[in-house]
Coordinates of N, CA and C in Angstrom, one line a residue:
X1 N 95.2 120.7 117.6 CA 94.6 119.8 118.6 C 93.7 120.7 119.4
X2 N 92.7 120.0 120.0 CA 91.8 120.6 120.9 C 91.6 119.7 122.1
X3 N 91.6 120.4 123.3 CA 91.4 119.6 124.6 C 90.0 119.2 124.9
X4 N 89.8 118.0 125.3 CA 88.5 117.6 125.8 C 88.7 117.1 127.3
X5 N 87.6 116.9 128.0 CA 87.6 116.4 129.4 C 86.7 115.2 129.4
X6 N 87.3 114.1 130.1 CA 86.5 112.9 130.4 C 86.5 112.5 131.9
X7 N 85.5 111.9 132.3 CA 85.5 111.5 133.7 C 86.3 110.2 133.8
X8 N 87.2 110.1 134.9 CA 88.0 108.9 135.1 C 87.9 108.6 136.6
X9 N 88.2 107.4 137.1 CA 88.3 107.2 138.6 C 89.4 108.1 139.2
X10 N 89.3 108.4 140.3 CA 90.3 109.3 141.1 C 91.8 108.7 141.1
X11 N 91.8 107.4 141.2 CA 93.2 106.8 141.2 C 93.8 107.0 139.8
X12 N 93.0 106.8 138.8 CA 93.6 107.0 137.4 C 94.0 108.5 137.2
X13 N 93.2 109.4 137.7 CA 93.4 110.8 137.6 C 94.8 111.1 138.2
X14 N 95.0 110.6 139.4 CA 96.2 110.9 140.3 C 97.4 110.3 139.5
X15 N 97.3 109.1 139.0 CA 98.4 108.4 138.3 C 98.8 109.3 137.1
X16 N 97.8 109.8 136.4 CA 98.1 110.6 135.2 C 98.8 111.9 135.7
X17 N 98.2 112.5 136.7 CA 98.7 113.9 137.2 C 100.2 113.7 137.6
X18 N 100.6 112.6 138.2 CA 101.9 112.3 138.8 C 102.9 111.8 137.8
X19 N 102.4 111.4 136.6 CA 103.3 110.9 135.6 C 104.3 111.9 135.0
X20 N 105.4 111.5 134.4 CA 106.3 112.4 133.9 C 105.9 112.7 132.4
X21 N 106.3 113.8 132.0 CA 105.8 114.3 130.7 C 105.8 113.4 129.5
X22 N 106.9 112.6 129.5 CA 107.0 111.6 128.3 C 105.9 110.5 128.5
X23 N 105.7 110.1 129.7 CA 104.6 109.1 129.9 C 103.3 109.6 129.6
X24 N 103.0 110.9 130.0 CA 101.7 111.6 129.7 C 101.5 111.6 128.2
X25 N 102.6 112.0 127.5 CA 102.5 112.1 126.0 C 102.2 110.7 125.4
X26 N 102.8 109.7 125.9 CA 102.6 108.4 125.3 C 101.0 108.0 125.6
X27 N 100.5 108.3 126.8 CA 99.1 108.1 127.0 C 98.2 108.8 126.1
X28 N 98.6 110.0 125.8 CA 97.7 110.8 124.9 C 97.7 110.3 123.5
X29 N 98.9 109.8 123.1 CA 98.9 109.1 121.8 C 97.9 107.9 121.7
X30 N 98.1 107.2 122.7 CA 97.3 105.9 122.8 C 95.7 106.2 122.9
X31 N 95.5 107.2 123.7 CA 93.9 107.6 123.8 C 93.5 108.3 122.5
X32 N 94.3 109.1 121.8 CA 94.0 109.6 120.6 C 93.7 108.6 119.5
X33 N 94.7 107.5 119.4 CA 94.5 106.4 118.5 C 93.1 105.7 118.8
X34 N 92.9 105.4 120.0 CA 91.6 104.7 120.4 C 90.4 105.5 120.1
X35 N 90.4 106.7 120.3 CA 89.3 107.6 120.0 C 89.0 107.7 118.5
X36 N 90.2 107.9 117.8 CA 90.1 107.9 116.3 C 89.5 106.6 115.7
X37 N 89.9 105.5 116.2 CA 89.4 104.3 115.8 C 87.9 104.2 116.1
X38 N 87.5 104.5 117.3 CA 86.1 104.3 117.9 C 85.2 105.2 117.1
X39 N 85.6 106.4 116.8 CA 84.7 107.3 116.1 C 84.8 107.4 114.6
X40 N 85.8 106.6 114.0 CA 86.0 106.7 112.6 C 84.9 106.0 111.9
X41 N 84.5 106.6 110.6 CA 83.6 106.0 109.8 C 84.2 105.0 108.8
X42 N 85.6 104.9 108.8 CA 86.4 104.1 107.9 C 86.8 102.8 108.6
X43 N 86.9 101.7 108.0 CA 87.5 100.6 108.6 C 89.0 100.7 108.8
X44 N 89.6 99.9 109.7 CA 91.0 100.0 109.9 C 91.8 99.7 108.5
X45 N 91.3 98.8 107.8 CA 92.0 98.6 106.4 C 91.9 99.8 105.6
X46 N 90.8 100.5 105.5 CA 90.7 101.7 104.7 C 91.6 102.7 105.2
X47 N 91.8 102.9 106.5 CA 92.7 104.0 107.0 C 94.1 103.6 106.7
X48 N 94.4 102.2 106.9 CA 95.7 101.8 106.6 C 96.1 102.0 105.1
X49 N 95.3 101.7 104.2 CA 95.6 101.8 102.8 C 95.7 103.3 102.5
X50 N 94.9 104.2 103.0 CA 95.0 105.5 102.8 C 96.3 106.1 103.3
X51 N 96.8 105.7 104.4 CA 98.1 106.0 105.0 C 99.2 105.5 104.1
X52 N 99.1 104.3 103.5 CA 100.1 103.7 102.6 C 100.1 104.5 101.4
X53 N 99.0 104.9 100.8 CA 99.0 105.7 99.4 C 99.7 107.1 99.8
X54 N 99.4 107.7 100.9 CA 99.9 108.9 101.2 C 101.4 108.8 101.4
X55 N 101.8 107.8 102.1 CA 103.4 107.6 102.3 C 104.0 107.3 100.9
X56 N 103.4 106.5 100.1 CA 104.0 106.2 98.7 C 104.1 107.5 97.8
X57 N 103.0 108.2 97.9 CA 103.0 109.5 97.2 C 104.1 110.5 97.6
X58 N 104.2 110.6 99.0 CA 105.2 111.5 99.5 C 106.7 111.0 99.1
X59 N 106.9 109.6 99.2 CA 108.2 109.1 98.9 C 108.5 109.4 97.4
X60 N 107.5 109.1 96.5 CA 107.8 109.5 95.1 C 108.1 110.8 94.8
X61 N 107.4 111.8 95.6 CA 107.5 113.2 95.3 C 109.0 113.6 95.9
X62 N 109.6 112.9 96.6 CA 110.9 113.2 97.2 C 112.0 112.3 96.4
X63 N 111.6 111.7 95.3 CA 112.5 111.1 94.5 C 112.9 109.6 95.0
X64 N 112.2 109.0 95.9 CA 112.5 107.7 96.3 C 112.0 106.7 95.2
X65 N 112.8 105.8 94.8 CA 112.4 105.0 93.7 C 112.2 103.5 94.1
X66 N 111.6 102.7 93.2 CA 111.4 101.3 93.5 C 112.8 100.5 93.6
X67 N 113.7 101.0 92.9 CA 115.0 100.4 92.9 C 115.6 100.6 94.3
X68 N 115.5 101.8 94.8 CA 116.1 102.1 96.2 C 115.3 101.3 97.2
X69 N 114.0 101.1 97.1 CA 113.3 100.4 98.0 C 113.7 98.8 98.0
X70 N 113.9 98.3 96.8 CA 114.3 96.9 96.6 C 115.7 96.7 97.2
X71 N 116.6 97.7 97.0 CA 118.0 97.6 97.5 C 117.9 97.5 99.1
X72 N 117.0 98.4 99.7 CA 116.9 98.4 101.1 C 116.4 97.1 101.7
X73 N 115.3 96.5 101.0 CA 114.8 95.3 101.4 C 115.6 94.2 101.3
X74 N 116.6 94.2 100.3 CA 117.5 93.1 100.1 C 118.7 93.1 100.9
X75 N 119.0 94.2 101.6 CA 120.2 94.4 102.5 C 120.4 93.3 103.5
X76 N 119.3 92.9 104.1 CA 119.3 92.0 105.3 C 119.5 90.5 104.7
X77 N 119.4 90.3 103.5 CA 119.6 88.9 103.0 C 121.1 88.4 103.0

């Protein structure tokens, strides 16, 4: 990660500075998501499908099968 600086109103800066570490981290996650979306050349759908393909490939590489997925999905019925 790399740090950037942006101008914000004084009250907002004070609220952030006084926030507890967990709340600051949550704000950083939201801001990162917003900036990623704002500056991305891909649509939200393209990013979603890319993430889904990556998750699927990772699950398969770790031995997670379609049968196991179906079992998990049917547990609540």
